[in-house]
């Protein structure tokens, strides 16, 4: 049985909205609204959904880059939800992140050698000649040359910058990496190179990935299991094969219908979603997706759907399509 590395229970992040002369709280943005999942050692869990659904916020909450509103994050069995600053600094040797934007995530005033070596200096892992050798080794691991350590970020292409960010994330030999849309800002040809690099590094360093993306084709290639988010909630979670071949939730079905097939003889019917994504400030009652769902019933707007196992570890939050039930308020 696979050993769990990360466990998330009922995770929430509600950003306050302030207004008026006294800047009182007048509402909240429900960015992440009660999600639960786990990540096994050596596994890649894909997290997909439309822009604004809370994917990146989830990754930052797990790393405690932003503070959670409620819920629990357990890493290697330890509840890290309320770790203080020094405890988190020690823990971050095992938890790293690759940011989406390779241009904004690197300090333009620092050389590549200093950027990649910064984690080693902060955690006092290496210094002097040993640090220089370790930086050169990391650069070679990600497909760059040791002499690149003396250059600045602006001297590199987008793909090379992302490789620098990957080298920085690997510096402390972490156990888990949150890859926050690591290829979405790159050209398609470069995307393939970076994806293959991440796969090779996963095997070599025995890494676990939380792979956040909106490109379903990339997620299918990278992931062992996939979680689908909509408006702050996970609506479906399953192995990549099950989810792509037998999607249960209407939102997942609509997303997969939009994935292009590189075969002009193979036509598939596109499911067009009605309306726009509701505001996370005032999400719909009941099932958040019911305002755009073609299978909705009256109950969908009244009660929140239960997130149930429909077989073989395939979870879905849709009673109409997945045979679940509604969570009715207690009397």
Tab-separated table of C-alpha atoms in Angstrom, residues 4-321:
chain	number	residue	atom	x	y	z
A	4	UNK	CA	0.879	9.073	2.167
A	5	UNK	CA	3.229	12.046	2.075
A	6	UNK	CA	0.668	14.871	2.187
A	7	UNK	CA	-2.893	14.964	3.517
A	8	UNK	CA	-5.253	17.920	3.172
A	9	UNK	CA	-8.528	18.024	5.119
A	10	UNK	CA	-11.318	20.591	4.620
A	11	UNK	CA	-8.866	23.267	3.470
A	12	UNK	CA	-10.309	26.771	3.203
A	13	UNK	CA	-9.059	30.211	2.241
A	14	UNK	CA	-11.477	33.134	2.407
A	15	UNK	CA	-9.916	36.472	1.497
A	16	UNK	CA	-11.658	39.404	3.260
A	17	UNK	CA	-13.050	42.290	1.208
A	18	UNK	CA	-12.844	45.648	2.951
A	19	UNK	CA	-14.787	48.795	2.123
A	20	UNK	CA	-16.060	52.043	3.499
A	21	UNK	CA	-14.278	54.809	5.379
A	22	UNK	CA	-13.309	52.498	8.255
A	23	UNK	CA	-12.269	49.643	5.951
A	24	UNK	CA	-14.681	47.206	7.523
A	25	UNK	CA	-14.997	43.680	6.172
A	26	UNK	CA	-17.980	43.670	3.827
A	27	UNK	CA	-17.558	40.225	2.317
A	28	UNK	CA	-15.187	37.408	1.399
A	29	UNK	CA	-13.671	35.847	-1.682
A	30	UNK	CA	-14.169	32.101	-1.230
A	31	UNK	CA	-10.998	31.127	-3.099
A	32	UNK	CA	-10.699	27.634	-1.600
A	33	UNK	CA	-13.831	26.381	0.117
A	34	UNK	CA	-13.330	23.071	1.888
A	35	UNK	CA	-11.251	20.631	-0.162
A	36	UNK	CA	-9.677	17.317	0.877
A	37	UNK	CA	-7.140	15.077	-0.875
A	38	UNK	CA	-3.869	13.245	-0.314
A	39	UNK	CA	-0.580	12.765	-2.154
A	40	UNK	CA	1.367	9.513	-1.947
A	41	UNK	CA	5.137	9.266	-1.914
A	42	UNK	CA	6.526	9.127	-5.451
A	43	UNK	CA	3.179	10.152	-6.958
A	44	UNK	CA	2.105	12.998	-9.229
A	45	UNK	CA	-1.312	14.448	-8.447
A	46	UNK	CA	-2.655	16.758	-11.150
A	47	UNK	CA	-4.876	19.664	-10.107
A	48	UNK	CA	-6.880	21.144	-12.988
A	49	UNK	CA	-9.646	23.670	-13.539
A	50	UNK	CA	-10.477	27.030	-15.091
A	51	UNK	CA	-8.579	30.182	-14.203
A	52	UNK	CA	-9.700	31.517	-10.837
A	53	UNK	CA	-10.913	28.170	-9.464
A	54	UNK	CA	-8.365	28.185	-6.609
A	55	UNK	CA	-5.626	25.869	-7.935
A	56	UNK	CA	-2.642	28.130	-7.276
A	57	UNK	CA	-4.076	29.291	-3.956
A	58	UNK	CA	-4.267	25.633	-2.897
A	59	UNK	CA	-0.585	25.126	-3.691
A	60	UNK	CA	0.426	28.198	-1.713
A	61	UNK	CA	-1.739	27.177	1.250
A	62	UNK	CA	-0.041	23.780	1.419
A	63	UNK	CA	3.375	25.460	1.533
A	64	UNK	CA	2.050	28.065	4.009
A	65	UNK	CA	3.088	30.884	1.683
A	66	UNK	CA	-0.344	32.252	2.585
A	67	UNK	CA	-2.179	31.432	5.794
A	68	UNK	CA	-5.193	29.150	5.684
A	69	UNK	CA	-8.609	30.192	7.010
A	70	UNK	CA	-9.551	26.726	8.192
A	71	UNK	CA	-8.693	23.076	7.683
A	72	UNK	CA	-5.647	20.911	8.172
A	73	UNK	CA	-2.475	20.192	6.215
A	74	UNK	CA	-0.451	17.140	7.284
A	75	UNK	CA	3.016	16.431	5.904
A	76	UNK	CA	4.521	13.041	6.759
A	77	UNK	CA	1.848	12.662	9.417
A	78	UNK	CA	2.556	16.013	11.131
A	79	UNK	CA	-0.079	18.754	11.237
A	80	UNK	CA	1.772	21.785	9.840
A	81	UNK	CA	-1.276	24.071	9.763
A	82	UNK	CA	-0.065	26.119	12.728
A	83	UNK	CA	3.710	25.707	12.514
A	84	UNK	CA	5.512	28.918	13.452
A	85	UNK	CA	8.035	30.608	11.169
A	86	UNK	CA	11.148	28.697	12.300
A	87	UNK	CA	9.385	25.332	12.086
A	88	UNK	CA	8.226	26.142	8.553
A	89	UNK	CA	11.744	27.196	7.524
A	90	UNK	CA	13.042	23.771	8.554
A	91	UNK	CA	10.134	21.998	6.871
A	92	UNK	CA	10.585	23.827	3.567
A	93	UNK	CA	13.730	21.842	2.908
A	94	UNK	CA	11.288	19.060	2.027
A	95	UNK	CA	8.622	21.202	0.317
A	96	UNK	CA	9.492	23.420	-2.638
A	97	UNK	CA	7.671	25.224	-5.443
A	98	UNK	CA	8.220	25.905	-9.150
A	99	UNK	CA	6.447	29.133	-10.045
A	100	UNK	CA	4.383	29.771	-13.158
A	101	UNK	CA	6.166	32.875	-14.429
A	102	UNK	CA	9.875	32.245	-15.129
A	103	UNK	CA	10.403	35.981	-15.629
A	104	UNK	CA	8.937	37.247	-12.350
A	105	UNK	CA	10.153	34.407	-10.108
A	106	UNK	CA	13.888	35.130	-10.497
A	107	UNK	CA	15.622	38.114	-8.885
A	108	UNK	CA	17.043	40.184	-11.794
A	109	UNK	CA	19.823	41.574	-9.560
A	110	UNK	CA	21.229	38.157	-8.667
A	111	UNK	CA	23.366	35.891	-10.839
A	112	UNK	CA	22.089	32.412	-11.582
A	113	UNK	CA	24.710	30.975	-9.228
A	114	UNK	CA	23.420	33.062	-6.339
A	115	UNK	CA	19.768	32.273	-7.166
A	116	UNK	CA	20.308	28.500	-7.229
A	117	UNK	CA	22.698	28.605	-4.264
A	118	UNK	CA	20.483	30.802	-2.069
A	119	UNK	CA	18.567	27.877	-0.466
A	120	UNK	CA	21.888	26.181	0.326
A	121	UNK	CA	23.186	29.317	2.048
A	122	UNK	CA	19.958	30.011	3.978
A	123	UNK	CA	19.798	26.465	5.333
A	124	UNK	CA	23.592	26.339	5.822
A	125	UNK	CA	23.899	23.179	3.744
A	126	UNK	CA	26.998	24.261	1.816
A	127	UNK	CA	29.369	27.193	1.435
A	128	UNK	CA	32.453	28.206	-0.471
A	129	UNK	CA	33.820	25.685	-2.960
A	130	UNK	CA	31.296	23.028	-1.944
A	131	UNK	CA	28.396	25.397	-2.675
A	132	UNK	CA	29.824	26.308	-6.079
A	133	UNK	CA	30.206	22.638	-6.996
A	134	UNK	CA	26.660	21.874	-5.870
A	135	UNK	CA	25.264	24.769	-7.969
A	136	UNK	CA	27.167	23.583	-11.054
A	137	UNK	CA	25.864	20.051	-10.506
A	138	UNK	CA	22.266	21.302	-10.261
A	139	UNK	CA	22.600	23.371	-13.429
A	140	UNK	CA	23.857	20.331	-15.323
A	141	UNK	CA	20.949	18.259	-13.977
A	142	UNK	CA	18.453	20.649	-15.577
A	143	UNK	CA	20.282	20.917	-18.907
A	144	UNK	CA	22.322	24.097	-18.382
A	145	UNK	CA	26.102	24.666	-18.341
A	146	UNK	CA	28.140	25.510	-15.213
A	147	UNK	CA	29.375	28.749	-16.821
A	148	UNK	CA	25.764	29.968	-16.844
A	149	UNK	CA	26.088	30.500	-13.097
A	150	UNK	CA	27.846	33.828	-13.726
A	151	UNK	CA	25.046	35.239	-15.888
A	152	UNK	CA	21.885	37.143	-14.949
A	153	UNK	CA	18.278	36.023	-15.608
A	154	UNK	CA	17.688	38.538	-18.406
A	155	UNK	CA	20.342	36.771	-20.482
A	156	UNK	CA	18.229	33.609	-20.756
A	157	UNK	CA	15.135	32.515	-22.675
A	158	UNK	CA	11.878	31.626	-20.931
A	159	UNK	CA	12.583	27.901	-21.067
A	160	UNK	CA	16.088	28.370	-19.652
A	161	UNK	CA	14.722	30.554	-16.852
A	162	UNK	CA	12.249	27.861	-15.906
A	163	UNK	CA	15.132	25.372	-15.776
A	164	UNK	CA	16.871	27.736	-13.360
A	165	UNK	CA	13.727	27.777	-11.209
A	166	UNK	CA	13.656	23.970	-11.253
A	167	UNK	CA	17.331	23.829	-10.212
A	168	UNK	CA	16.571	26.161	-7.297
A	169	UNK	CA	13.651	23.941	-6.221
A	170	UNK	CA	15.925	20.868	-6.289
A	171	UNK	CA	18.756	22.451	-4.305
A	172	UNK	CA	17.726	21.035	-0.908
A	173	UNK	CA	16.686	17.586	-2.172
A	174	UNK	CA	12.993	18.070	-1.335
A	175	UNK	CA	10.466	15.253	-1.025
A	176	UNK	CA	7.617	17.202	-2.630
A	177	UNK	CA	7.423	19.941	-5.252
A	178	UNK	CA	4.383	22.072	-6.008
A	179	UNK	CA	4.620	22.745	-9.747
A	180	UNK	CA	2.348	25.758	-10.270
A	181	UNK	CA	1.612	25.771	-14.018
A	182	UNK	CA	5.338	25.380	-14.780
A	183	UNK	CA	4.935	25.222	-18.577
A	184	UNK	CA	1.943	27.477	-19.300
A	185	UNK	CA	4.147	30.517	-20.069
A	186	UNK	CA	6.433	28.591	-22.454
A	187	UNK	CA	6.321	27.807	-26.181
A	188	UNK	CA	4.825	24.423	-27.047
A	189	UNK	CA	8.153	22.920	-28.181
A	190	UNK	CA	9.822	24.075	-24.955
A	191	UNK	CA	6.906	22.769	-22.890
A	192	UNK	CA	7.660	19.220	-24.005
A	193	UNK	CA	11.316	19.555	-23.006
A	194	UNK	CA	10.486	20.886	-19.538
A	195	UNK	CA	7.793	18.227	-18.970
A	196	UNK	CA	10.229	15.451	-19.888
A	197	UNK	CA	12.825	17.033	-17.601
A	198	UNK	CA	10.362	17.018	-14.686
A	199	UNK	CA	9.567	13.351	-15.358
A	200	UNK	CA	13.275	12.419	-15.400
A	201	UNK	CA	13.944	14.339	-12.185
A	202	UNK	CA	10.985	12.676	-10.478
A	203	UNK	CA	12.531	9.264	-11.035
A	204	UNK	CA	16.075	10.321	-10.181
A	205	UNK	CA	15.235	12.191	-6.968
A	206	UNK	CA	12.166	10.125	-5.942
A	207	UNK	CA	9.999	13.244	-5.948
A	208	UNK	CA	6.276	13.697	-5.403
A	209	UNK	CA	4.553	16.410	-7.452
A	210	UNK	CA	1.410	18.427	-6.960
A	211	UNK	CA	1.131	19.417	-10.624
A	212	UNK	CA	-1.154	22.430	-11.112
A	213	UNK	CA	-2.236	23.191	-14.680
A	214	UNK	CA	-5.161	23.996	-16.944
A	215	UNK	CA	-3.857	22.060	-19.960
A	216	UNK	CA	-5.609	18.704	-19.703
A	217	UNK	CA	-3.295	16.987	-22.185
A	218	UNK	CA	-0.217	17.900	-20.145
A	219	UNK	CA	-1.897	16.777	-16.923
A	220	UNK	CA	-2.858	13.419	-18.426
A	221	UNK	CA	0.750	12.791	-19.456
A	222	UNK	CA	2.236	13.817	-16.097
A	223	UNK	CA	-0.243	12.582	-13.503
A	224	UNK	CA	-0.987	9.346	-11.691
A	225	UNK	CA	-4.216	10.797	-10.288
A	226	UNK	CA	-6.130	13.952	-11.217
A	227	UNK	CA	-8.331	16.278	-9.138
A	228	UNK	CA	-10.709	18.675	-10.893
A	229	UNK	CA	-11.514	21.997	-9.201
A	230	UNK	CA	-14.437	24.311	-9.803
A	231	UNK	CA	-15.044	27.548	-7.900
A	232	UNK	CA	-13.003	26.597	-4.832
A	233	UNK	CA	-14.142	22.971	-4.580
A	234	UNK	CA	-12.889	19.635	-5.883
A	235	UNK	CA	-15.698	18.091	-7.934
A	236	UNK	CA	-13.942	14.925	-9.125
A	237	UNK	CA	-10.818	12.951	-8.244
A	238	UNK	CA	-9.639	9.703	-9.823
A	239	UNK	CA	-6.726	7.940	-11.458
A	240	UNK	CA	-5.741	9.604	-14.732
A	241	UNK	CA	-7.009	6.651	-16.784
A	242	UNK	CA	-10.389	6.529	-15.039
A	243	UNK	CA	-10.945	10.260	-15.136
A	244	UNK	CA	-10.062	10.715	-18.798
A	245	UNK	CA	-11.881	7.607	-20.024
A	246	UNK	CA	-14.864	7.575	-17.648
A	247	UNK	CA	-15.512	11.104	-16.315
A	248	UNK	CA	-18.468	11.261	-13.906
A	249	UNK	CA	-18.964	14.942	-13.150
A	250	UNK	CA	-20.613	17.137	-15.838
A	251	UNK	CA	-17.899	19.779	-15.444
A	252	UNK	CA	-15.146	17.232	-16.101
A	253	UNK	CA	-17.062	15.932	-19.102
A	254	UNK	CA	-17.332	19.449	-20.524
A	255	UNK	CA	-13.612	20.124	-19.988
A	256	UNK	CA	-12.582	16.883	-21.683
A	257	UNK	CA	-14.907	17.523	-24.623
A	258	UNK	CA	-12.898	20.684	-25.358
A	259	UNK	CA	-9.544	18.864	-25.609
A	260	UNK	CA	-8.558	18.810	-29.314
A	261	UNK	CA	-7.845	15.441	-30.937
A	262	UNK	CA	-5.061	15.528	-33.590
A	263	UNK	CA	-7.065	13.412	-36.024
A	264	UNK	CA	-9.447	15.099	-38.502
A	265	UNK	CA	-11.349	11.814	-38.956
A	266	UNK	CA	-12.207	11.608	-35.266
A	267	UNK	CA	-14.983	14.076	-34.538
A	268	UNK	CA	-16.349	14.507	-31.063
A	269	UNK	CA	-19.227	16.572	-29.824
A	270	UNK	CA	-18.241	19.613	-27.809
A	271	UNK	CA	-20.221	20.322	-24.642
A	272	UNK	CA	-20.649	24.083	-24.418
A	273	UNK	CA	-21.085	25.316	-20.852
A	274	UNK	CA	-23.890	27.805	-20.298
A	275	UNK	CA	-23.168	31.284	-18.930
A	276	UNK	CA	-20.058	32.479	-17.123
A	277	UNK	CA	-18.232	31.235	-14.059
A	278	UNK	CA	-20.041	32.649	-10.996
A	279	UNK	CA	-18.225	35.066	-8.720
A	280	UNK	CA	-16.262	33.478	-5.849
A	281	UNK	CA	-17.572	36.353	-3.706
A	282	UNK	CA	-21.173	35.122	-4.030
A	283	UNK	CA	-20.957	31.461	-5.103
A	284	UNK	CA	-24.258	29.712	-5.923
A	285	UNK	CA	-26.051	27.811	-3.190
A	286	UNK	CA	-26.032	24.013	-3.221
A	287	UNK	CA	-23.832	22.647	-5.979
A	288	UNK	CA	-21.619	25.474	-7.229
A	289	UNK	CA	-21.840	24.110	-10.770
A	290	UNK	CA	-25.639	23.876	-11.015
A	291	UNK	CA	-26.024	27.270	-12.756
A	292	UNK	CA	-24.168	25.894	-15.818
A	293	UNK	CA	-25.087	22.205	-15.653
A	294	UNK	CA	-27.323	20.583	-18.282
A	295	UNK	CA	-28.312	17.833	-15.822
A	296	UNK	CA	-29.375	20.094	-12.953
A	297	UNK	CA	-32.469	19.423	-10.888
A	298	UNK	CA	-34.283	21.503	-8.260
A	299	UNK	CA	-32.345	19.778	-5.470
A	300	UNK	CA	-29.006	20.838	-6.964
A	301	UNK	CA	-29.595	24.467	-5.962
A	302	UNK	CA	-30.762	23.580	-2.437
A	303	UNK	CA	-28.226	21.103	-1.100
A	304	UNK	CA	-24.498	20.607	-1.436
A	305	UNK	CA	-23.593	17.337	-3.219
A	306	UNK	CA	-21.717	14.684	-1.294
A	307	UNK	CA	-18.197	13.828	-2.511
A	308	UNK	CA	-18.461	10.039	-2.800
A	309	UNK	CA	-16.428	7.079	-4.040
A	310	UNK	CA	-18.228	5.677	-7.070
A	311	UNK	CA	-15.780	2.772	-7.362
A	312	UNK	CA	-12.025	2.075	-7.541
A	313	UNK	CA	-11.103	5.276	-5.728
A	314	UNK	CA	-13.015	7.411	-8.233
A	315	UNK	CA	-14.642	10.292	-6.327
A	316	UNK	CA	-17.254	12.663	-7.709
A	317	UNK	CA	-19.607	15.308	-6.300
A	318	UNK	CA	-22.676	14.842	-8.478
A	319	UNK	CA	-25.688	12.782	-7.330
A	320	UNK	CA	-27.341	13.066	-10.747
A	321	UNK	CA	-24.461	11.614	-12.783
